[in-house]
mmCIF file of C-alpha atoms in Angstrom:
data_model
loop_
_atom_site.group_PDB
_atom_site.id
_atom_site.type_symbol
_atom_site.label_atom_id
_atom_site.label_comp_id
_atom_site.label_asym_id
_atom_site.label_seq_id
_atom_site.Cartn_x
_atom_site.Cartn_y
_atom_site.Cartn_z
ATOM 1 C CA MET A 93 54.773 45.391 67.633
ATOM 2 C CA SER A 94 53.554 41.842 67.331
ATOM 3 C CA THR A 95 50.254 40.820 67.822
ATOM 4 C CA VAL A 96 49.797 38.143 69.716
ATOM 5 C CA ALA A 97 46.686 35.514 68.849
ATOM 6 C CA MET A 98 46.740 32.383 70.603
ATOM 7 C CA ILE A 99 44.120 30.193 72.310
ATOM 8 C CA THR A 100 43.168 31.637 75.662
ATOM 9 C CA PRO A 101 45.253 30.103 78.328
ATOM 10 C CA ASN A 102 43.458 28.128 80.763
ATOM 11 C CA PRO A 103 44.814 29.482 84.373
ATOM 12 C CA ALA A 104 44.313 26.058 86.053
ATOM 13 C CA ALA A 105 45.435 23.720 83.136
ATOM 14 C CA ASP A 106 48.344 25.826 82.964
ATOM 15 C CA ALA A 107 49.239 25.705 86.612
ATOM 16 C CA LEU A 108 49.147 21.646 86.437
ATOM 17 C CA ARG A 109 51.473 21.796 82.887
ATOM 18 C CA ARG A 110 53.971 24.134 84.896
ATOM 19 C CA GLN A 111 53.762 21.859 88.283
ATOM 20 C CA GLY A 112 54.546 18.686 85.638
ATOM 21 C CA LEU A 113 57.132 20.921 83.668
ATOM 22 C CA ARG A 114 59.053 21.932 86.572
ATOM 23 C CA ARG A 115 59.331 18.351 88.357
ATOM 24 C CA MET A 116 60.639 16.814 85.247
ATOM 25 C CA ARG A 117 63.058 19.512 85.045
ATOM 26 C CA THR A 118 64.002 19.226 88.499
ATOM 27 C CA LEU A 119 64.645 15.406 88.214
ATOM 28 C CA ALA A 120 66.672 16.083 84.827
ATOM 29 C CA VAL A 121 69.181 18.435 86.950
ATOM 30 C CA SER A 122 69.309 15.947 89.609
ATOM 31 C CA LEU A 123 70.414 13.164 87.628
ATOM 32 C CA LEU A 124 73.274 15.831 85.565
ATOM 33 C CA VAL A 125 73.941 16.486 89.453
ATOM 34 C CA LEU A 126 74.394 12.968 90.444
ATOM 35 C CA ALA A 127 76.546 12.214 87.798
ATOM 36 C CA ALA A 128 78.886 14.916 88.451
ATOM 37 C CA VAL A 129 79.009 13.918 91.850
ATOM 38 C CA VAL A 130 79.810 10.570 91.133
ATOM 39 C CA TYR A 131 82.338 11.526 88.540
ATOM 40 C CA VAL A 132 84.261 13.578 91.172
ATOM 41 C CA ALA A 133 84.306 10.845 93.603
ATOM 42 C CA THR A 134 85.632 8.345 91.405
ATOM 43 C CA LEU A 135 88.115 10.413 89.354
ATOM 44 C CA GLY A 136 91.535 8.896 88.903
ATOM 45 C CA GLN A 137 89.900 5.406 90.052
ATOM 46 C CA ASP A 138 90.624 1.815 88.309
ATOM 47 C CA GLY A 139 89.070 -1.439 88.472
ATOM 48 C CA PHE A 140 85.025 -1.273 88.985
ATOM 49 C CA LEU A 141 85.091 2.780 90.144
ATOM 50 C CA GLY A 142 86.741 3.348 86.747
ATOM 51 C CA PHE A 143 83.871 2.106 84.904
ATOM 52 C CA VAL A 144 81.477 4.247 87.377
ATOM 53 C CA ASN A 145 83.684 7.097 86.492
ATOM 54 C CA ALA A 146 83.305 6.271 82.868
ATOM 55 C CA GLY A 147 79.992 6.183 82.904
ATOM 56 C CA ALA A 148 79.235 9.344 85.012
ATOM 57 C CA GLU A 149 81.716 11.215 82.483
ATOM 58 C CA ALA A 150 79.561 10.001 80.085
ATOM 59 C CA SER A 151 76.177 10.638 81.595
ATOM 60 C CA MET A 152 77.587 14.559 82.054
ATOM 61 C CA VAL A 153 78.191 15.189 78.467
ATOM 62 C CA GLY A 154 74.683 13.166 77.215
ATOM 63 C CA ALA A 155 72.811 15.339 80.075
ATOM 64 C CA ILE A 156 74.539 18.594 78.732
ATOM 65 C CA ALA A 157 74.404 18.223 75.029
ATOM 66 C CA ASP A 158 70.378 17.067 75.474
ATOM 67 C CA TRP A 159 69.791 20.102 77.589
ATOM 68 C CA PHE A 160 71.374 22.210 74.549
ATOM 69 C CA ALA A 161 69.137 20.783 72.170
ATOM 70 C CA VAL A 162 65.872 20.986 73.986
ATOM 71 C CA THR A 163 66.621 24.411 75.239
ATOM 72 C CA ALA A 164 67.909 25.621 71.856
ATOM 73 C CA LEU A 165 64.261 24.545 70.566
ATOM 74 C CA PHE A 166 62.872 27.452 72.912
ATOM 75 C CA LYS A 167 65.666 30.100 73.724
ATOM 76 C CA HIS A 168 69.348 30.867 73.463
ATOM 77 C CA PRO A 169 70.909 28.445 75.823
ATOM 78 C CA LEU A 170 72.548 30.835 78.727
ATOM 79 C CA GLY A 171 71.478 33.681 76.438
ATOM 80 C CA LEU A 172 74.132 33.352 74.400
ATOM 81 C CA PRO A 173 73.062 34.297 70.701
ATOM 82 C CA ILE A 174 74.812 30.577 69.351
ATOM 83 C CA PRO A 175 73.660 30.307 65.563
ATOM 84 C CA HIS A 176 70.761 27.742 64.949
ATOM 85 C CA THR A 177 69.208 28.177 68.751
ATOM 86 C CA ALA A 178 65.995 29.939 69.795
ATOM 87 C CA LEU A 179 64.092 27.876 66.610
ATOM 88 C CA VAL A 180 60.481 28.242 67.799
ATOM 89 C CA PRO A 181 60.873 32.248 68.176
ATOM 90 C CA LYS A 182 62.794 32.869 65.142
ATOM 91 C CA ARG A 183 61.853 30.248 62.802
ATOM 92 C CA LYS A 184 57.931 29.938 63.894
ATOM 93 C CA ASP A 185 56.797 31.290 60.527
ATOM 94 C CA ASP A 186 58.801 28.355 58.617
ATOM 95 C CA LEU A 187 57.382 25.775 61.328
ATOM 96 C CA GLY A 188 53.486 27.144 60.437
ATOM 97 C CA ARG A 189 54.278 26.713 57.041
ATOM 98 C CA GLY A 190 55.536 23.358 57.639
ATOM 99 C CA LEU A 191 52.990 21.827 59.822
ATOM 100 C CA GLU A 192 50.135 23.484 57.150
ATOM 101 C CA GLU A 193 51.863 21.587 54.290
ATOM 102 C CA PHE A 194 51.992 18.192 56.653
ATOM 103 C CA VAL A 195 48.209 18.458 57.589
ATOM 104 C CA GLY A 196 46.954 18.990 54.025
ATOM 105 C CA GLU A 197 49.213 16.172 52.591
ATOM 106 C CA ASN A 198 48.499 13.594 55.123
ATOM 107 C CA PHE A 199 45.346 14.654 56.732
ATOM 108 C CA LEU A 200 43.387 16.328 54.275
ATOM 109 C CA GLN A 201 42.963 13.468 51.388
ATOM 110 C CA GLU A 202 40.030 11.568 50.114
ATOM 111 C CA ASP A 203 41.297 8.232 50.972
ATOM 112 C CA ILE A 204 41.765 9.242 54.602
ATOM 113 C CA VAL A 205 38.455 11.206 54.619
ATOM 114 C CA ARG A 206 36.404 8.397 53.373
ATOM 115 C CA ASP A 207 37.837 5.358 56.117
ATOM 116 C CA ARG A 208 37.413 8.173 58.994
ATOM 117 C CA VAL A 209 33.775 8.991 57.564
ATOM 118 C CA ALA A 210 33.381 5.038 57.021
ATOM 119 C CA ALA A 211 34.555 4.331 60.891
ATOM 120 C CA ALA A 212 32.472 6.695 62.561
ATOM 121 C CA THR A 213 29.466 4.974 61.110
ATOM 122 C CA ILE A 214 27.242 8.376 61.465
ATOM 123 C CA SER A 215 24.127 7.100 60.104
ATOM 124 C CA LEU A 216 24.104 4.182 62.654
ATOM 125 C CA ARG A 217 24.864 6.271 65.746
ATOM 126 C CA VAL A 218 22.272 9.232 64.742
ATOM 127 C CA GLY A 219 19.684 6.482 64.071
ATOM 128 C CA ARG A 220 20.753 4.897 67.515
ATOM 129 C CA TRP A 221 20.532 8.278 69.469
ATOM 130 C CA LEU A 222 17.198 9.039 67.641
ATOM 131 C CA ALA A 223 15.756 5.799 68.576
ATOM 132 C CA VAL A 224 15.937 6.789 72.701
ATOM 133 C CA PRO A 225 12.559 9.019 73.078
ATOM 134 C CA GLU A 226 14.385 11.403 75.191
ATOM 135 C CA HIS A 227 16.666 12.317 72.465
ATOM 136 C CA ALA A 228 13.916 12.546 69.889
ATOM 137 C CA ARG A 229 12.276 15.006 72.095
ATOM 138 C CA ARG A 230 15.160 16.951 73.047
ATOM 139 C CA ALA A 231 16.113 17.100 69.231
ATOM 140 C CA THR A 232 12.534 18.073 68.576
ATOM 141 C CA ASP A 233 12.691 21.358 71.156
ATOM 142 C CA GLU A 234 16.385 22.420 69.418
ATOM 143 C CA ILE A 235 14.607 22.296 65.877
ATOM 144 C CA ALA A 236 11.404 23.953 67.306
ATOM 145 C CA GLU A 237 13.308 26.381 69.012
ATOM 146 C CA ILE A 238 15.430 27.256 65.803
ATOM 147 C CA ALA A 239 12.507 27.568 63.837
ATOM 148 C CA VAL A 240 11.119 29.708 65.938
ATOM 149 C CA SER A 241 13.903 32.030 65.818
ATOM 150 C CA VAL A 242 13.786 31.792 62.508
ATOM 151 C CA LEU A 243 10.496 32.900 62.083
ATOM 152 C CA ASN A 244 10.838 35.832 64.528
ATOM 153 C CA ARG A 245 13.360 37.311 62.102
ATOM 154 C CA VAL A 246 11.535 37.510 58.987
ATOM 155 C CA ARG A 247 9.669 40.470 58.794
ATOM 156 C CA ASP A 248 6.927 41.575 56.392
ATOM 157 C CA GLU A 249 9.559 43.904 54.045
ATOM 158 C CA HIS A 250 11.665 40.584 53.643
ATOM 159 C CA VAL A 251 8.629 38.735 52.714
ATOM 160 C CA GLU A 252 7.645 41.431 50.341
ATOM 161 C CA GLY A 253 10.774 42.265 48.782
ATOM 162 C CA LEU A 254 11.411 38.480 48.393
ATOM 163 C CA ILE A 255 8.188 38.408 46.075
ATOM 164 C CA ARG A 256 8.837 41.601 44.457
ATOM 165 C CA ASP A 257 12.601 41.058 43.406
ATOM 166 C CA ALA A 258 12.960 37.625 43.307
ATOM 167 C CA LEU A 259 9.939 35.542 42.815
ATOM 168 C CA VAL A 260 7.715 37.780 40.724
ATOM 169 C CA PRO A 261 10.336 38.357 37.963
ATOM 170 C CA ARG A 262 11.366 34.828 37.694
ATOM 171 C CA PHE A 263 7.728 33.968 37.721
ATOM 172 C CA ARG A 264 7.651 36.580 34.662
ATOM 173 C CA GLU A 265 10.814 34.885 32.850
ATOM 174 C CA GLU A 266 9.441 31.567 33.588
ATOM 175 C CA GLN A 267 6.845 29.399 31.193
ATOM 176 C CA LEU A 268 4.107 28.520 33.351
ATOM 177 C CA ALA A 269 2.091 26.598 31.714
ATOM 178 C CA PRO A 270 4.377 23.804 30.346
ATOM 179 C CA LEU A 271 5.577 23.183 33.732
ATOM 180 C CA LEU A 272 1.543 23.150 35.387
ATOM 181 C CA GLY A 273 1.197 20.781 32.353
ATOM 182 C CA SER A 274 3.571 18.786 33.074
ATOM 183 C CA LEU A 275 3.379 19.021 36.530
ATOM 184 C CA LEU A 276 -0.867 17.981 36.247
ATOM 185 C CA GLU A 277 0.242 14.940 33.820
ATOM 186 C CA GLU A 278 1.911 13.367 36.117
ATOM 187 C CA THR A 279 -0.424 13.930 38.906
ATOM 188 C CA THR A 280 -2.833 12.172 36.397
ATOM 189 C CA ARG A 281 -0.929 9.274 35.377
ATOM 190 C CA ASP A 282 0.292 8.522 38.972
ATOM 191 C CA ASP A 283 -3.337 9.177 40.479
ATOM 192 C CA LEU A 284 -2.560 11.620 43.116
ATOM 193 C CA HIS A 285 -5.543 13.423 42.194
ATOM 194 C CA HIS A 286 -7.988 11.190 43.534
ATOM 195 C CA GLY A 287 -7.085 11.585 47.147
ATOM 196 C CA LEU A 288 -8.065 14.743 46.543
ATOM 197 C CA VAL A 289 -11.555 14.309 44.723
ATOM 198 C CA ASP A 290 -11.872 11.579 47.429
ATOM 199 C CA LEU A 291 -11.452 14.512 50.123
ATOM 200 C CA GLY A 292 -13.828 17.015 48.117
ATOM 201 C CA LEU A 293 -16.321 14.687 47.765
ATOM 202 C CA GLU A 294 -16.636 13.604 51.206
ATOM 203 C CA GLU A 295 -16.714 17.113 52.462
ATOM 204 C CA LEU A 296 -19.123 17.994 50.007
ATOM 205 C CA HIS A 297 -21.675 14.864 50.777
ATOM 206 C CA ARG A 298 -20.795 15.729 54.741
ATOM 207 C CA TRP A 299 -21.904 19.520 53.880
ATOM 208 C CA LEU A 300 -24.879 18.806 51.783
ATOM 209 C CA VAL A 301 -26.148 16.259 54.699
ATOM 210 C CA GLU A 302 -25.859 18.843 57.362
ATOM 211 C CA ASN A 303 -26.947 21.743 56.093
ATOM 212 C CA PRO A 304 -30.292 21.216 53.926
ATOM 213 C CA ASP A 305 -31.898 24.191 54.796
ATOM 214 C CA THR A 306 -29.601 26.135 53.101
ATOM 215 C CA VAL A 307 -29.289 24.061 50.090
ATOM 216 C CA THR A 308 -33.147 24.348 49.578
ATOM 217 C CA GLU A 309 -33.298 27.984 50.475
ATOM 218 C CA VAL A 310 -30.866 28.538 47.468
ATOM 219 C CA LEU A 311 -32.700 26.447 45.127
ATOM 220 C CA GLY A 312 -36.276 27.984 46.672
ATOM 221 C CA GLU A 313 -34.748 31.606 45.263
ATOM 222 C CA ARG A 314 -34.716 30.512 42.072
ATOM 223 C CA ALA A 315 -38.161 29.001 41.694
ATOM 224 C CA PRO A 316 -41.061 30.316 39.432
ATOM 225 C CA TRP A 317 -42.631 32.699 41.118
ATOM 226 C CA TRP A 318 -45.897 31.460 39.904
ATOM 227 C CA ALA A 319 -45.617 28.062 41.082
ATOM 228 C CA PRO A 320 -47.392 27.204 44.302
ATOM 229 C CA ASP A 321 -45.224 27.338 47.622
ATOM 230 C CA ARG A 322 -46.065 23.757 48.594
ATOM 231 C CA LEU A 323 -45.048 22.795 45.211
ATOM 232 C CA ASN A 324 -41.593 24.488 44.915
ATOM 233 C CA GLU A 325 -40.597 23.098 48.659
ATOM 234 C CA ALA A 326 -41.520 19.630 47.176
ATOM 235 C CA VAL A 327 -39.713 20.260 44.487
ATOM 236 C CA THR A 328 -36.245 21.185 46.192
ATOM 237 C CA TRP A 329 -36.492 18.742 49.139
ATOM 238 C CA ARG A 330 -36.401 16.181 46.242
ATOM 239 C CA VAL A 331 -33.358 17.915 44.558
ATOM 240 C CA HIS A 332 -31.820 17.858 47.693
ATOM 241 C CA ARG A 333 -31.894 14.228 48.442
ATOM 242 C CA GLU A 334 -31.139 13.336 44.694
ATOM 243 C CA LEU A 335 -28.125 16.019 45.051
ATOM 244 C CA VAL A 336 -27.190 14.178 47.878
ATOM 245 C CA ARG A 337 -27.747 10.740 46.474
ATOM 246 C CA TRP A 338 -25.466 11.757 43.309
ATOM 247 C CA VAL A 339 -22.851 12.966 45.289
ATOM 248 C CA ALA A 340 -22.907 9.862 47.118
ATOM 249 C CA ASP A 341 -22.683 7.950 43.592
ATOM 250 C CA VAL A 342 -19.774 9.701 42.764
ATOM 251 C CA ARG A 343 -18.051 9.683 46.114
ATOM 252 C CA ASP A 344 -18.488 5.519 46.386
ATOM 253 C CA ASP A 345 -17.974 4.294 43.000
ATOM 254 C CA PRO A 346 -14.275 4.961 41.911
ATOM 255 C CA HIS A 347 -15.477 4.111 38.296
ATOM 256 C CA HIS A 348 -18.219 6.497 38.261
ATOM 257 C CA HIS A 349 -18.709 8.593 34.884
ATOM 258 C CA VAL A 350 -18.392 11.615 36.478
ATOM 259 C CA ARG A 351 -15.188 10.310 38.248
ATOM 260 C CA GLU A 352 -13.924 9.583 34.191
ATOM 261 C CA ALA A 353 -14.996 12.655 32.740
ATOM 262 C CA LEU A 354 -12.766 14.425 35.370
ATOM 263 C CA ASP A 355 -10.079 12.625 34.677
ATOM 264 C CA SER A 356 -10.032 12.823 31.065
ATOM 265 C CA MET A 357 -10.525 16.514 31.780
ATOM 266 C CA LEU A 358 -7.655 16.982 33.370
ATOM 267 C CA ALA A 359 -5.376 14.595 31.268
ATOM 268 C CA GLN A 360 -6.943 16.900 27.983
ATOM 269 C CA LEU A 361 -6.017 20.078 30.191
ATOM 270 C CA ALA A 362 -2.443 19.045 30.730
ATOM 271 C CA HIS A 363 -1.906 18.144 27.076
ATOM 272 C CA ASP A 364 -3.156 21.240 26.119
ATOM 273 C CA LEU A 365 -1.044 23.206 28.369
ATOM 274 C CA GLN A 366 1.814 21.782 26.815
ATOM 275 C CA HIS A 367 1.015 21.644 23.022
ATOM 276 C CA ASP A 368 -1.404 23.794 22.458
ATOM 277 C CA PRO A 369 -0.355 27.095 21.732
ATOM 278 C CA VAL A 370 -3.755 28.716 22.505
ATOM 279 C CA ALA A 371 -4.098 27.133 25.719
ATOM 280 C CA GLN A 372 -0.544 28.520 26.553
ATOM 281 C CA GLN A 373 -1.176 32.053 25.513
ATOM 282 C CA ARG A 374 -4.137 32.064 27.558
ATOM 283 C CA THR A 375 -2.452 30.726 30.754
ATOM 284 C CA GLU A 376 0.444 33.148 30.217
ATOM 285 C CA ARG A 377 -1.639 36.213 30.021
ATOM 286 C CA LEU A 378 -3.384 34.866 33.049
ATOM 287 C CA LYS A 379 -0.161 35.055 34.666
ATOM 288 C CA GLU A 380 0.755 38.394 34.045
ATOM 289 C CA ARG A 381 -2.706 39.659 34.928
ATOM 290 C CA LEU A 382 -2.118 38.111 38.470
ATOM 291 C CA LEU A 383 1.246 39.152 38.779
ATOM 292 C CA ASP A 384 0.650 42.905 37.894
ATOM 293 C CA HIS A 385 -2.253 43.010 40.345
ATOM 294 C CA PRO A 386 -1.386 45.139 43.177
ATOM 295 C CA GLN A 387 -2.941 42.853 45.937
ATOM 296 C CA VAL A 388 -0.820 40.077 44.766
ATOM 297 C CA LEU A 389 2.318 41.325 47.269
ATOM 298 C CA THR A 390 -0.337 41.992 50.135
ATOM 299 C CA SER A 391 -2.201 39.384 49.874
ATOM 300 C CA SER A 392 1.190 36.622 49.797
ATOM 301 C CA VAL A 393 2.179 38.906 52.806
ATOM 302 C CA SER A 394 -1.084 38.275 54.616
ATOM 303 C CA LEU A 395 -0.707 34.712 53.666
ATOM 304 C CA TRP A 396 2.796 34.508 54.984
ATOM 305 C CA ASN A 397 2.006 36.336 58.594
ATOM 306 C CA ALA A 398 -1.207 33.433 58.694
ATOM 307 C CA LEU A 399 1.159 30.576 58.392
ATOM 308 C CA ARG A 400 3.509 32.261 60.572
ATOM 309 C CA ARG A 401 1.333 32.594 63.024
ATOM 310 C CA SER A 402 -0.182 29.121 63.010
ATOM 311 C CA LEU A 403 3.116 27.535 62.865
ATOM 312 C CA LEU A 404 4.684 29.763 65.922
ATOM 313 C CA GLY A 405 1.086 28.837 68.004
ATOM 314 C CA SER A 406 1.773 25.077 66.949
ATOM 315 C CA LEU A 407 5.568 25.385 68.101
ATOM 316 C CA HIS A 408 5.366 27.147 71.012
ATOM 317 C CA ASP A 409 2.881 24.272 72.247
ATOM 318 C CA PRO A 410 4.563 21.244 73.337
ATOM 319 C CA GLU A 411 2.156 19.069 72.460
ATOM 320 C CA GLY A 412 1.224 20.990 69.163
ATOM 321 C CA ALA A 413 0.708 19.268 65.993
ATOM 322 C CA VAL A 414 4.190 20.518 64.404
ATOM 323 C CA ARG A 415 6.366 19.077 67.192
ATOM 324 C CA GLU A 416 4.635 16.145 67.270
ATOM 325 C CA ARG A 417 4.772 15.547 63.860
ATOM 326 C CA VAL A 418 8.558 16.335 63.919
ATOM 327 C CA LEU A 419 9.090 13.858 66.944
ATOM 328 C CA HIS A 420 6.985 11.021 65.013
ATOM 329 C CA GLU A 421 9.374 11.422 61.719
ATOM 330 C CA LEU A 422 12.361 11.897 63.754
ATOM 331 C CA THR A 423 11.735 8.933 66.047
ATOM 332 C CA SER A 424 10.783 7.057 62.597
ATOM 333 C CA PHE A 425 14.116 8.261 60.811
ATOM 334 C CA GLY A 426 15.849 7.035 63.778
ATOM 335 C CA GLU A 427 14.189 3.248 63.555
ATOM 336 C CA ARG A 428 15.106 3.035 59.701
ATOM 337 C CA LEU A 429 18.387 3.836 60.466
ATOM 338 C CA VAL A 430 18.915 1.361 62.788
ATOM 339 C CA ALA A 431 17.073 -1.666 60.618
ATOM 340 C CA ASP A 432 17.747 -0.645 57.358
ATOM 341 C CA ALA A 433 21.606 -1.301 56.517
ATOM 342 C CA THR A 434 20.835 0.033 52.644
ATOM 343 C CA LEU A 435 19.765 3.316 53.793
ATOM 344 C CA ARG A 436 22.905 3.945 56.217
ATOM 345 C CA GLU A 437 25.170 2.757 53.561
ATOM 346 C CA ARG A 438 24.019 5.298 51.179
ATOM 347 C CA LEU A 439 23.492 7.933 53.673
ATOM 348 C CA ASP A 440 27.125 7.764 55.088
ATOM 349 C CA GLY A 441 28.625 7.788 51.174
ATOM 350 C CA LEU A 442 26.624 11.011 51.269
ATOM 351 C CA ALA A 443 28.327 12.500 54.390
ATOM 352 C CA ALA A 444 31.565 11.056 52.965
ATOM 353 C CA ASP A 445 30.925 12.551 49.376
ATOM 354 C CA ALA A 446 30.173 15.866 51.254
ATOM 355 C CA ALA A 447 33.043 15.585 53.835
ATOM 356 C CA VAL A 448 35.568 15.238 50.533
ATOM 357 C CA PHE A 449 33.809 17.742 48.433
ATOM 358 C CA SER A 450 34.673 20.322 51.337
ATOM 359 C CA VAL A 451 38.295 19.119 51.847
ATOM 360 C CA GLU A 452 38.824 19.211 48.241
ATOM 361 C CA ARG A 453 37.193 23.107 47.941
ATOM 362 C CA TYR A 454 38.236 24.374 51.340
ATOM 363 C CA GLY A 455 41.032 22.104 52.415
ATOM 364 C CA THR A 456 43.757 24.820 51.536
ATOM 365 C CA GLU A 457 41.468 27.480 53.225
ATOM 366 C CA VAL A 458 41.201 25.158 56.535
ATOM 367 C CA THR A 459 45.260 24.757 56.415
ATOM 368 C CA THR A 460 46.354 28.375 55.685
ATOM 369 C CA VAL A 461 44.419 29.289 59.215
ATOM 370 C CA ILE A 462 47.574 27.215 60.720
ATOM 371 C CA THR A 463 50.357 29.380 59.128
ATOM 372 C CA HIS A 464 48.285 32.711 59.442
ATOM 373 C CA THR A 465 47.260 32.060 62.964
ATOM 374 C CA ILE A 466 50.877 31.249 63.935
ATOM 375 C CA GLU A 467 52.677 34.088 61.925
ATOM 376 C CA ARG A 468 50.621 36.515 64.442
ATOM 377 C CA TRP A 469 52.047 35.025 67.261
ATOM 378 C CA ASP A 470 54.754 36.844 69.421
ATOM 379 C CA GLY A 471 57.621 34.465 68.890
ATOM 380 C CA LYS A 472 58.602 34.625 72.844
ATOM 381 C CA GLU A 473 55.437 34.067 74.012
ATOM 382 C CA ALA A 474 54.451 31.414 71.551
ATOM 383 C CA ALA A 475 58.126 29.763 72.588
ATOM 384 C CA ARG A 476 56.740 29.602 76.502
ATOM 385 C CA ARG A 477 53.075 28.257 75.695
ATOM 386 C CA ILE A 478 54.630 25.468 73.336
ATOM 387 C CA GLU A 479 57.328 24.640 75.841
ATOM 388 C CA LEU A 480 54.611 24.568 78.364
ATOM 389 C CA HIS A 481 52.537 22.139 76.735
ATOM 390 C CA VAL A 482 55.571 19.893 75.439
ATOM 391 C CA GLY A 483 58.508 20.764 77.663
ATOM 392 C CA ARG A 484 57.430 17.997 80.234
ATOM 393 C CA ASP A 485 58.104 15.373 77.585
ATOM 394 C CA LEU A 486 60.565 16.929 75.839
ATOM 395 C CA GLN A 487 62.864 16.498 79.646
ATOM 396 C CA PHE A 488 62.491 12.713 78.914
ATOM 397 C CA ILE A 489 65.203 13.314 76.150
ATOM 398 C CA ARG A 490 67.305 14.894 78.845
ATOM 399 C CA ILE A 491 66.729 12.074 81.404
ATOM 400 C CA ASN A 492 67.732 9.302 78.452
ATOM 401 C CA GLY A 493 70.495 10.945 77.698
ATOM 402 C CA THR A 494 71.882 10.987 81.122
ATOM 403 C CA ILE A 495 70.985 7.410 81.525
ATOM 404 C CA VAL A 496 72.061 5.982 77.909
ATOM 405 C CA GLY A 497 75.312 8.303 77.510
ATOM 406 C CA GLY A 498 76.455 6.679 80.731
ATOM 407 C CA LEU A 499 75.394 2.868 79.455
ATOM 408 C CA VAL A 500 78.102 4.120 76.521
ATOM 409 C CA GLY A 501 80.566 5.512 78.317
ATOM 410 C CA VAL A 502 80.875 2.315 80.398
ATOM 411 C CA LEU A 503 80.674 0.253 77.180
ATOM 412 C CA ILE A 504 83.520 2.609 75.480
ATOM 413 C CA HIS A 505 85.361 2.188 78.661
ATOM 414 C CA ALA A 506 85.321 -1.568 78.410
ATOM 415 C CA ILE A 507 85.998 -1.653 74.591
ATOM 416 C CA THR A 508 88.946 0.789 75.630
ATOM 417 C CA LEU A 509 90.468 -1.815 77.921
ATOM 418 C CA LEU A 510 90.022 -4.856 75.611
ATOM 419 C CA ILE A 511 91.783 -3.020 73.123
ATOM 420 C CA GLY A 512 94.787 -1.908 75.590
#
């Protein structure tokens, strides 16, 4: 038994198609009947009516011939098993393979794909769309919903399995010291660490200013027991003031010797991590100890849960920091796309490259869907569905055959009279 695998019909659309097909069939049959009536009425007449009779005769021949041709596509005319008729039910598989080859050879070609991607101006359309605040907000909401769904589906055992089975073995194989050294070298070369140092100094200074009692208490615990309390208090308060002043000096002076010493230390550490075997061995031993520690998995999962809760809370909040940041970035990106032609050209080129890669790699699988789908269709049902979609237009062949046949008949009759 054949398996029918076709698009689910749309009853309303099919009703309109069926009505249009029926109307055009009625018109084509009416012209044939009209030609037959005229032929019978003018049979044996000469002169002008002779031309009319010849035209009517040729119209009938043309109408019947084209009726046969159109009908033969979908079924046997008059139910007679005439060879090379009912082509769609019989040769649907061949038609499917031919359609597959046609699509692959004429549509899934690199030049055509690149031209269509370029003509689509994808990046400009995306930029203009994102430049509208309502659209950017909608995109942000969609991204937030997808992110929430993904975060809710990630379970603790998934994270633990990823760390245990994928990340930890990879970290064991990878030499960590050269990687850290290279990263640290790039950071110090580009002065990227200065921002972190500035932040640390600013926070340290603020904490020292806001917590003098804590500082003096810590210093007082280390004061000599034999020294008078008043002297210890004076010293600890003086140390606190000098510490605050010293941190402020380091914070405010970009060329302070402490900063330069820190830069020198980081540069030396970066060099040792990349070139000193002793430093590299120590780093690798530290890495192994950390990876072997049972708390690594627990701490990693806890850290992930804390991060997930924070992200979920911000994503659920329409005015949350994450949503606002995503909205800002999307809006800025849209404005850049509209204003920067170079960026648009680069992104459109990437889109074209991706489309060409997809076509070259998966084009055959895509076109094969045509053949596989058509092969699963029932022949008679496929013929009925195809005729329903294109049969109305095919009736114009019958109508044109009737009209053109009549004109040709008149022409042939005229030539016959001239020759005779």
